[in-house]
PDB file of C-alpha atoms in Angstrom:
ATOM      1  CA  SER Z  13      18.391 117.389  55.346  1.00 48.00           C
ATOM      2  CA  LEU Z  14      21.459 118.784  53.622  1.00 42.00           C
ATOM      3  CA  ASN Z  15      21.808 121.512  56.253  1.00 47.00           C
ATOM      4  CA  ARG Z  16      21.629 118.938  59.044  1.00 49.00           C
ATOM      5  CA  SER Z  17      24.344 116.916  57.410  1.00 49.00           C
ATOM      6  CA  ASN Z  18      26.588 119.926  57.126  1.00 48.00           C
ATOM      7  CA  LEU Z  19      26.045 120.826  60.756  1.00 47.00           C
ATOM      8  CA  GLY Z  20      26.909 117.266  61.779  1.00 50.00           C
ATOM      9  CA  CYS Z  21      30.109 117.349  59.816  1.00 53.00           C
ATOM     10  CA  LYS Z  22      31.145 120.695  61.329  1.00 49.00           C
ATOM     11  CA  PHE Z  23      30.410 119.416  64.856  1.00 50.00           C
ATOM     12  CA  GLN Z  24      32.465 116.284  64.349  1.00 55.00           C
ATOM     13  CA  SER Z  25      35.304 118.421  62.904  1.00 55.00           C
ATOM     14  CA  TRP Z  26      35.224 120.796  65.873  1.00 53.00           C
ATOM     15  CA  ASN Z  27      35.110 117.940  68.322  1.00 57.00           C
ATOM     16  CA  SER Z  28      38.150 116.312  66.597  1.00 58.00           C
ATOM     17  CA  ILE Z  29      40.074 119.579  66.789  1.00 56.00           C
ATOM     18  CA  THR Z  30      39.176 120.050  70.468  1.00 61.00           C
ATOM     19  CA  LYS Z  31      40.367 116.529  71.366  1.00 61.00           C
ATOM     20  CA  GLU Z  32      43.619 117.011  69.499  1.00 64.00           C
ATOM     21  CA  PHE Z  33      44.239 120.394  71.326  1.00 57.00           C
ATOM     22  CA  TRP Z  34      43.660 118.931  74.818  1.00 60.00           C
ATOM     23  CA  SER Z  35      45.712 115.880  73.930  1.00 65.00           C
ATOM     24  CA  GLU Z  36      48.614 118.125  72.901  1.00 67.00           C
ATOM     25  CA  GLN Z  37      48.227 120.218  76.078  1.00 62.00           C
ATOM     26  CA  ALA Z  38      48.205 117.100  78.252  1.00 66.00           C
ATOM     27  CA  THR Z  39      51.342 115.840  76.505  1.00 70.00           C
ATOM     28  CA  VAL Z  40      53.111 119.148  77.060  1.00 67.00           C
ATOM     29  CA  LEU Z  41      52.027 119.259  80.711  1.00 70.00           C
ATOM     30  CA  PHE Z  42      53.158 115.712  81.448  1.00 73.00           C
ATOM     31  CA  SER Z  43      56.475 116.433  79.681  1.00 71.00           C
ATOM     32  CA  SER Z  44      56.946 119.631  81.754  1.00 71.00           C
ATOM     33  CA  LEU Z  45      56.120 117.798  84.980  1.00 74.00           C
ATOM     34  CA  ALA Z  46      58.558 114.996  84.123  1.00 72.00           C
ATOM     35  CA  ASP Z  47      61.325 117.554  83.343  1.00 72.00           C
ATOM     36  CA  ALA Z  48      60.582 119.385  86.618  1.00 72.00           C
ATOM     37  CA  ALA Z  49      60.697 116.102  88.590  1.00 76.00           C
ATOM     38  CA  LEU Z  50      63.957 115.176  86.937  1.00 77.00           C
ATOM     39  CA  THR Z  51      65.419 118.604  87.687  1.00 77.00           C
ATOM     40  CA  ALA Z  52      64.241 118.436  91.332  1.00 79.00           C
ATOM     41  CA  ALA Z  53      65.763 114.998  91.655  1.00 81.00           C
ATOM     42  CA  LYS Z  54      69.043 116.206  90.303  1.00 80.00           C
ATOM     43  CA  ALA Z  55      69.024 119.205  92.681  1.00 81.00           C
ATOM     44  CA  ALA Z  56      68.139 116.959  95.611  1.00 84.00           C
ATOM     45  CA  VAL Z  57      71.010 114.544  94.813  1.00 84.00           C
ATOM     46  CA  VAL Z  58      73.520 117.408  94.558  1.00 82.00           C
ATOM     47  CA  LEU Z  59      72.356 118.860  97.910  1.00 84.00           C
ATOM     48  CA  ILE Z  60      72.498 115.523  99.648  1.00 88.00           C
ATOM     49  CA  ILE Z  61      76.030 114.787  98.321  1.00 87.00           C
ATOM     50  CA  ALA Z  62      77.041 118.385  99.228  1.00 86.00           C
ATOM     51  CA  TRP Z  63      75.655 117.933 102.743  1.00 88.00           C
ATOM     52  CA  ILE Z  64      77.661 114.708 103.244  1.00 90.00           C
ATOM     53  CA  VAL Z  65      80.903 116.157 101.821  1.00 89.00           C
ATOM     54  CA  ILE Z  66      80.573 119.478 103.808  1.00 87.00           C
ATOM     55  CA  LYS Z  67      79.851 117.466 107.011  1.00 89.00           C
ATOM     56  CA  ILE Z  68      83.026 115.456 106.505  1.00 89.00           C
ATOM     57  CA  ILE Z  69      85.228 118.501 105.641  1.00 88.00           C
ATOM     58  CA  CYS Z  70      83.928 120.406 108.683  1.00 86.00           C
ATOM     59  CA  TRP Z  71      84.587 117.454 110.956  1.00 87.00           C
ATOM     60  CA  ILE Z  72      88.146 117.078 109.674  1.00 87.00           C
ATOM     61  CA  LEU Z  73      88.716 120.855 109.992  1.00 83.00           C
ATOM     62  CA  GLY Z  74      87.388 120.862 113.556  1.00 81.00           C
ATOM     63  CA  ARG Z  75      89.644 117.985 114.567  1.00 82.00           C
ATOM     64  CA  ALA Z  76      92.644 119.695 113.082  1.00 80.00           C
ATOM     65  CA  LEU Z  77      91.924 122.975 114.877  1.00 74.00           C
ATOM     66  CA  ASP Z  78      91.307 121.096 118.086  1.00 75.00           C
ATOM     67  CA  ARG Z  79      94.713 119.453 117.818  1.00 76.00           C
ATOM     68  CA  SER Z  80      96.218 122.893 117.178  1.00 68.00           C
ATOM     69  CA  LYS Z  81      94.712 124.071 120.492  1.00 66.00           C
ATOM     70  CA  VAL Z  82      92.694 126.862 118.876  1.00 63.00           C
ATOM     71  CA  GLU Z  83      90.228 128.529 121.245  1.00 64.00           C
ATOM     72  CA  GLU Z  84      86.686 127.299 121.054  1.00 66.00           C
ATOM     73  CA  PRO Z  85      85.077 130.551 119.816  1.00 63.00           C
ATOM     74  CA  ALA Z  86      87.763 130.927 117.101  1.00 65.00           C
ATOM     75  CA  ARG Z  87      87.389 127.269 116.098  1.00 71.00           C
ATOM     76  CA  GLY Z  88      83.598 127.632 115.806  1.00 72.00           C
ATOM     77  CA  PHE Z  89      83.934 130.789 113.737  1.00 69.00           C
ATOM     78  CA  VAL Z  90      86.432 129.249 111.280  1.00 75.00           C
ATOM     79  CA  VAL Z  91      84.338 126.094 110.849  1.00 79.00           C
ATOM     80  CA  SER Z  92      81.127 128.120 110.373  1.00 77.00           C
ATOM     81  CA  THR Z  93      82.831 130.358 107.798  1.00 75.00           C
ATOM     82  CA  VAL Z  94      84.190 127.406 105.766  1.00 80.00           C
ATOM     83  CA  LYS Z  95      80.810 125.690 106.004  1.00 82.00           C
ATOM     84  CA  SER Z  96      79.016 128.769 104.641  1.00 78.00           C
ATOM     85  CA  PHE Z  97      81.466 129.155 101.830  1.00 78.00           C
ATOM     86  CA  LEU Z  98      81.135 125.525 100.805  1.00 81.00           C
ATOM     87  CA  TRP Z  99      77.353 125.740 100.827  1.00 82.00           C
ATOM     88  CA  ILE Z 100      77.502 128.790  98.563  1.00 78.00           C
ATOM     89  CA  ILE Z 101      79.615 126.751  96.099  1.00 79.00           C
ATOM     90  CA  ALA Z 102      77.251 123.815  96.351  1.00 80.00           C
ATOM     91  CA  VAL Z 103      74.187 125.990  95.692  1.00 79.00           C
ATOM     92  CA  LEU Z 104      75.858 127.610  92.674  1.00 76.00           C
ATOM     93  CA  GLN Z 105      76.757 124.166  91.293  1.00 76.00           C
ATOM     94  CA  MET Z 106      73.207 123.036  91.860  1.00 78.00           C
ATOM     95  CA  LEU Z 107      71.796 126.062  90.049  1.00 75.00           C
ATOM     96  CA  GLU Z 108      74.164 125.462  87.137  1.00 74.00           C
ATOM     97  CA  LEU Z 109      73.055 121.853  86.945  1.00 74.00           C
ATOM     98  CA  VAL Z 110      69.366 122.733  86.768  1.00 70.00           C
ATOM     99  CA  ASP Z 111      70.103 125.316  83.968  1.00 69.00           C
ATOM    100  CA  VAL Z 112      69.642 128.500  85.967  1.00 63.00           C
ATOM    101  CA  PRO Z 113      71.554 131.335  84.231  1.00 62.00           C
ATOM    102  CA  MET Z 114      74.787 131.542  86.237  1.00 55.00           C
ATOM    103  CA  LEU Z 115      75.181 135.315  85.552  1.00 54.00           C
ATOM    104  CA  SER Z 116      71.855 135.980  87.397  1.00 58.00           C
ATOM    105  CA  ALA Z 117      72.685 133.545  90.209  1.00 57.00           C
ATOM    106  CA  THR Z 118      76.181 135.068  90.674  1.00 62.00           C
ATOM    107  CA  ALA Z 119      74.814 138.588  90.602  1.00 62.00           C
ATOM    108  CA  LEU Z 120      72.180 137.694  93.167  1.00 60.00           C
ATOM    109  CA  THR Z 121      74.742 136.023  95.435  1.00 63.00           C
ATOM    110  CA  THR Z 122      77.069 138.953  95.186  1.00 66.00           C
ATOM    111  CA  ALA Z 123      74.323 141.435  95.952  1.00 59.00           C
ATOM    112  CA  LEU Z 124      73.202 139.415  98.924  1.00 59.00           C
ATOM    113  CA  ALA Z 125      76.740 139.064 100.288  1.00 63.00           C
ATOM    114  CA  PHE Z 126      77.275 142.811  99.913  1.00 59.00           C
ATOM    115  CA  ALA Z 127      74.037 143.640 101.774  1.00 55.00           C
ATOM    116  CA  VAL Z 128      74.843 141.166 104.556  1.00 57.00           C
ATOM    117  CA  GLY Z 129      78.397 142.600 104.787  1.00 59.00           C
ATOM    118  CA  ILE Z 130      77.099 146.105 105.213  1.00 55.00           C
ATOM    119  CA  ALA Z 131      74.420 145.076 107.745  1.00 50.00           C
ATOM    120  CA  LEU Z 132      76.919 143.032 109.803  1.00 56.00           C
ATOM    121  CA  GLY Z 133      79.902 145.368 109.469  1.00 61.00           C
ATOM    122  CA  ASP Z 134      80.303 146.016 113.193  1.00 65.00           C
ATOM    123  CA  MET Z 135      79.716 142.348 114.050  1.00 70.00           C
ATOM    124  CA  ALA Z 136      82.364 141.269 111.544  1.00 72.00           C
ATOM    125  CA  THR Z 137      84.801 143.861 112.975  1.00 79.00           C
ATOM    126  CA  ASN Z 138      84.275 142.613 116.494  1.00 80.00           C
ATOM    127  CA  THR Z 139      84.549 139.021 115.376  1.00 78.00           C
ATOM    128  CA  LEU Z 140      87.845 139.646 113.605  1.00 81.00           C
ATOM    129  CA  GLY Z 141      88.994 141.539 116.706  1.00 84.00           C
ATOM    130  CA  GLY Z 142      88.158 138.512 118.771  1.00 83.00           C
ATOM    131  CA  LEU Z 143      90.242 136.276 116.524  1.00 80.00           C
ATOM    132  CA  VAL Z 144      93.171 138.692 116.797  1.00 83.00           C
ATOM    133  CA  LEU Z 145      92.912 138.722 120.631  1.00 85.00           C
ATOM    134  CA  MET Z 146      92.693 134.942 120.752  1.00 81.00           C
ATOM    135  CA  SER Z 147      95.716 134.545 118.518  1.00 79.00           C
ATOM    136  CA  TYR Z 148      98.062 137.034 120.267  1.00 83.00           C
ATOM    137  CA  LYS Z 149      96.477 136.524 123.767  1.00 86.00           C
ATOM    138  CA  PRO Z 150      97.357 140.034 125.277  1.00 90.00           C
ATOM    139  CA  PHE Z 151      95.237 139.032 128.328  1.00 91.00           C
ATOM    140  CA  LYS Z 152      93.379 136.013 129.759  1.00 88.00           C
ATOM    141  CA  VAL Z 153      90.590 135.401 132.178  1.00 89.00           C
ATOM    142  CA  GLY Z 154      91.439 136.618 135.662  1.00 88.00           C
ATOM    143  CA  GLU Z 155      93.902 139.373 134.613  1.00 89.00           C
ATOM    144  CA  VAL Z 156      93.233 143.058 135.187  1.00 90.00           C
ATOM    145  CA  ILE Z 157      93.344 145.280 132.104  1.00 92.00           C
ATOM    146  CA  THR Z 158      92.446 148.709 130.832  1.00 92.00           C
ATOM    147  CA  GLY Z 159      90.955 148.656 127.356  1.00 90.00           C
ATOM    148  CA  GLY Z 160      88.220 150.380 125.453  1.00 88.00           C
ATOM    149  CA  GLY Z 161      88.084 153.041 128.185  1.00 88.00           C
ATOM    150  CA  VAL Z 162      87.257 150.459 130.910  1.00 92.00           C
ATOM    151  CA  THR Z 163      89.417 149.033 133.709  1.00 91.00           C
ATOM    152  CA  GLY Z 164      88.516 145.750 135.296  1.00 92.00           C
ATOM    153  CA  LYS Z 165      89.170 142.088 135.791  1.00 92.00           C
ATOM    154  CA  VAL Z 166      88.572 139.900 132.761  1.00 92.00           C
ATOM    155  CA  ALA Z 167      85.614 137.648 133.547  1.00 91.00           C
ATOM    156  CA  GLU Z 168      84.947 136.120 130.135  1.00 89.00           C
ATOM    157  CA  ILE Z 169      86.366 136.317 126.607  1.00 88.00           C
ATOM    158  CA  LEU Z 170      83.900 135.692 123.816  1.00 84.00           C
ATOM    159  CA  LEU Z 171      84.306 135.804 120.074  1.00 79.00           C
ATOM    160  CA  ASP Z 172      82.867 139.299 119.630  1.00 82.00           C
ATOM    161  CA  ARG Z 173      83.083 140.840 123.124  1.00 87.00           C
ATOM    162  CA  THR Z 174      84.970 140.686 126.388  1.00 92.00           C
ATOM    163  CA  ILE Z 175      83.299 141.006 129.802  1.00 92.00           C
ATOM    164  CA  LEU Z 176      85.144 142.905 132.562  1.00 94.00           C
ATOM    165  CA  MET Z 177      84.256 143.294 136.215  1.00 92.00           C
ATOM    166  CA  THR Z 178      85.073 146.808 137.328  1.00 91.00           C
ATOM    167  CA  PRO Z 179      86.480 147.736 140.827  1.00 86.00           C
ATOM    168  CA  ASP Z 180      82.928 148.710 141.951  1.00 88.00           C
ATOM    169  CA  ASN Z 181      81.662 145.298 140.846  1.00 88.00           C
ATOM    170  CA  ARG Z 182      79.914 146.419 137.677  1.00 91.00           C
ATOM    171  CA  ARG Z 183      79.742 144.168 134.640  1.00 93.00           C
ATOM    172  CA  ALA Z 184      81.199 145.939 131.569  1.00 93.00           C
ATOM    173  CA  ILE Z 185      80.871 144.534 128.052  1.00 92.00           C
ATOM    174  CA  VAL Z 186      83.656 145.794 125.688  1.00 92.00           C
ATOM    175  CA  PRO Z 187      83.529 145.004 121.923  1.00 91.00           C
ATOM    176  CA  ASN Z 188      86.618 143.048 120.827  1.00 90.00           C
ATOM    177  CA  GLY Z 189      87.036 145.326 117.787  1.00 88.00           C
ATOM    178  CA  LYS Z 190      87.688 148.207 120.193  1.00 89.00           C
ATOM    179  CA  LEU Z 191      90.122 146.147 122.309  1.00 90.00           C
ATOM    180  CA  ALA Z 192      92.022 144.974 119.254  1.00 88.00           C
ATOM    181  CA  SER Z 193      92.392 148.473 117.746  1.00 86.00           C
ATOM    182  CA  ASP Z 194      92.908 150.621 120.866  1.00 85.00           C
ATOM    183  CA  SER Z 195      95.836 150.697 123.298  1.00 87.00           C
ATOM    184  CA  LEU Z 196      95.657 148.027 125.910  1.00 90.00           C
ATOM    185  CA  VAL Z 197      97.247 147.931 129.383  1.00 90.00           C
ATOM    186  CA  ASN Z 198      97.647 144.610 131.279  1.00 90.00           C
ATOM    187  CA  PHE Z 199      98.334 145.117 134.985  1.00 85.00           C
ATOM    188  CA  THR Z 200      98.710 141.451 135.930  1.00 83.00           C
ATOM    189  CA  ARG Z 201     100.822 139.852 133.197  1.00 81.00           C
ATOM    190  CA  SER Z 202     104.266 140.856 134.549  1.00 78.00           C
ATOM    191  CA  GLY Z 203     103.367 139.705 138.045  1.00 77.00           C
ATOM    192  CA  LYS Z 204     104.362 143.006 139.739  1.00 79.00           C
ATOM    193  CA  ARG Z 205     103.444 146.679 139.507  1.00 75.00           C
ATOM    194  CA  ARG Z 206     104.731 149.995 140.733  1.00 78.00           C
ATOM    195  CA  VAL Z 207     102.476 151.938 143.066  1.00 79.00           C
ATOM    196  CA  ASP Z 208     102.951 155.676 143.655  1.00 81.00           C
ATOM    197  CA  MET Z 209     101.556 157.427 146.688  1.00 82.00           C
ATOM    198  CA  VAL Z 210     101.778 160.951 148.015  1.00 85.00           C
ATOM    199  CA  ILE Z 211     101.791 161.434 151.818  1.00 83.00           C
ATOM    200  CA  GLY Z 212     101.446 164.827 153.483  1.00 87.00           C
ATOM    201  CA  VAL Z 213     103.660 165.462 156.509  1.00 85.00           C
ATOM    202  CA  GLY Z 214     103.175 168.484 158.716  1.00 85.00           C
ATOM    203  CA  TYR Z 215     105.986 170.850 159.600  1.00 82.00           C
ATOM    204  CA  ASP Z 216     105.675 169.873 163.267  1.00 83.00           C
ATOM    205  CA  VAL Z 217     106.758 166.295 162.354  1.00 81.00           C
ATOM    206  CA  ASN Z 218     110.390 165.386 161.932  1.00 83.00           C
ATOM    207  CA  LEU Z 219     110.878 164.488 158.265  1.00 82.00           C
ATOM    208  CA  SER Z 220     113.451 161.749 158.953  1.00 84.00           C
ATOM    209  CA  ASP Z 221     111.092 160.073 161.390  1.00 84.00           C
ATOM    210  CA  ALA Z 222     108.307 160.145 158.823  1.00 85.00           C
ATOM    211  CA  LYS Z 223     110.595 158.517 156.268  1.00 85.00           C
ATOM    212  CA  ARG Z 224     111.631 155.815 158.760  1.00 86.00           C
ATOM    213  CA  VAL Z 225     107.953 155.031 159.511  1.00 86.00           C
ATOM    214  CA  LEU Z 226     107.197 154.617 155.782  1.00 83.00           C
ATOM    215  CA  GLU Z 227     110.286 152.400 155.276  1.00 84.00           C
ATOM    216  CA  LYS Z 228     109.251 150.263 158.173  1.00 86.00           C
ATOM    217  CA  VAL Z 229     105.703 149.798 156.812  1.00 84.00           C
ATOM    218  CA  CYS Z 230     107.072 148.916 153.401  1.00 83.00           C
ATOM    219  CA  LYS Z 231     109.572 146.463 154.893  1.00 83.00           C
ATOM    220  CA  HIS Z 232     106.936 144.490 156.772  1.00 80.00           C
ATOM    221  CA  HIS Z 233     104.211 144.547 154.159  1.00 82.00           C
ATOM    222  CA  LYS Z 234     103.999 141.079 152.528  1.00 80.00           C
ATOM    223  CA  LEU Z 235     103.054 142.472 149.067  1.00 80.00           C
ATOM    224  CA  VAL Z 236     105.892 144.997 148.779  1.00 82.00           C
ATOM    225  CA  LEU Z 237     108.985 143.693 147.042  1.00 79.00           C
ATOM    226  CA  LYS Z 238     112.319 144.319 148.671  1.00 78.00           C
ATOM    227  CA  ASP Z 239     114.183 144.646 145.384  1.00 77.00           C
ATOM    228  CA  PRO Z 240     114.223 147.334 144.118  1.00 79.00           C
ATOM    229  CA  LYS Z 241     113.957 149.243 147.378  1.00 82.00           C
ATOM    230  CA  PRO Z 242     111.073 151.695 147.856  1.00 82.00           C
ATOM    231  CA  THR Z 243     111.923 155.287 147.131  1.00 82.00           C
ATOM    232  CA  ILE Z 244     110.783 158.217 149.340  1.00 82.00           C
ATOM    233  CA  GLU Z 245     111.369 161.735 148.213  1.00 82.00           C
ATOM    234  CA  VAL Z 246     110.083 165.225 149.024  1.00 84.00           C
ATOM    235  CA  THR Z 247     108.281 166.500 145.980  1.00 81.00           C
ATOM    236  CA  GLU Z 248     106.610 169.727 147.255  1.00 81.00           C
ATOM    237  CA  LEU Z 249     106.774 172.110 150.172  1.00 81.00           C
ATOM    238  CA  GLY Z 250     103.238 173.275 150.768  1.00 81.00           C
ATOM    239  CA  VAL Z 251     101.917 175.971 153.062  1.00 79.00           C
ATOM    240  CA  LYS Z 252     100.856 173.530 155.780  1.00 83.00           C
ATOM    241  CA  VAL Z 253     102.487 170.204 154.821  1.00 83.00           C
ATOM    242  CA  ARG Z 254     105.373 168.741 152.963  1.00 84.00           C
ATOM    243  CA  GLU Z 255     104.518 166.102 150.349  1.00 85.00           C
ATOM    244  CA  LEU Z 256     106.463 162.874 150.365  1.00 81.00           C
ATOM    245  CA  ALA Z 257     106.284 160.766 147.178  1.00 83.00           C
ATOM    246  CA  LEU Z 258     106.443 156.962 147.932  1.00 80.00           C
ATOM    247  CA  ALA Z 259     107.145 154.597 145.050  1.00 80.00           C
ATOM    248  CA  VAL Z 260     107.074 150.866 145.723  1.00 73.00           C
ATOM    249  CA  LEU Z 261     106.924 147.732 143.592  1.00 70.00           C
ATOM    250  CA  ILE Z 262     104.198 145.363 144.718  1.00 71.00           C
ATOM    251  CA  ILE Z 263     102.925 141.868 143.810  1.00 68.00           C
ATOM    252  CA  VAL Z 264      99.884 142.261 141.668  1.00 61.00           C
ATOM    253  CA  VAL Z 265      97.874 139.695 143.607  1.00 59.00           C
ATOM    254  CA  VAL Z 266      96.233 142.696 145.259  1.00 43.00           C
ATOM    255  CA  LEU Z 267      94.801 143.700 141.868  1.00 45.00           C
ATOM    256  CA  THR Z 268      92.920 140.393 141.361  1.00 44.00           C
ATOM    257  CA  THR Z 269      90.528 141.483 144.089  1.00 46.00           C
ATOM    258  CA  LEU Z 270      89.003 143.896 141.580  1.00 44.00           C
TER     259      LEU Z 270
END
């Protein structure tokens, strides 16, 4: 009888301890869930406010760039860059608010930015080159240029690349980074261009007559400018022919057929 009484007391004691343990665990769990919910609510409020503020700032910046007559690709790039920068600040502020160690968050952000910078190095170079070209405008759509080892008519200017149509009607894509850093020749911008030709004249032909024929052709050609006058000179006396060098200044409308 005594043993049964002792066992009953022990069971009641163990049952009481178990109830207290689970009660404490439930209290801790509910407290943790409440803290997590409060933290999530704070983060959500910060992100919503950040979204509204960033939206307003980007709208104001876009309107300002539009009034400044900035090209569309450049405008989009500037707005996107500012938007990304503002979101980074907003996320860092949110992490600080929810008690995430800022040293770890900053280190992670720096490492991520460094990795993305390395991965997108060429893209960033071409994008910056596009911004330089759109700022200084060394050429525009419809002009004929030589750049990046390609000669052709400018068909389209994008933020990171320029599309040229070559004389044989091939579509060439040239990175803007290359166009911004290499030498560039614009055949159309001045409105006129000098053309040099070499004509062979046999020894059985009178040289003065040959020069008069060339002068007459230049005089009646609608694209050849009369001032300055075309120059015709003998440059070489070959075995079978004499070479005449003809230099004329023409209207570059002929080049737009490229």
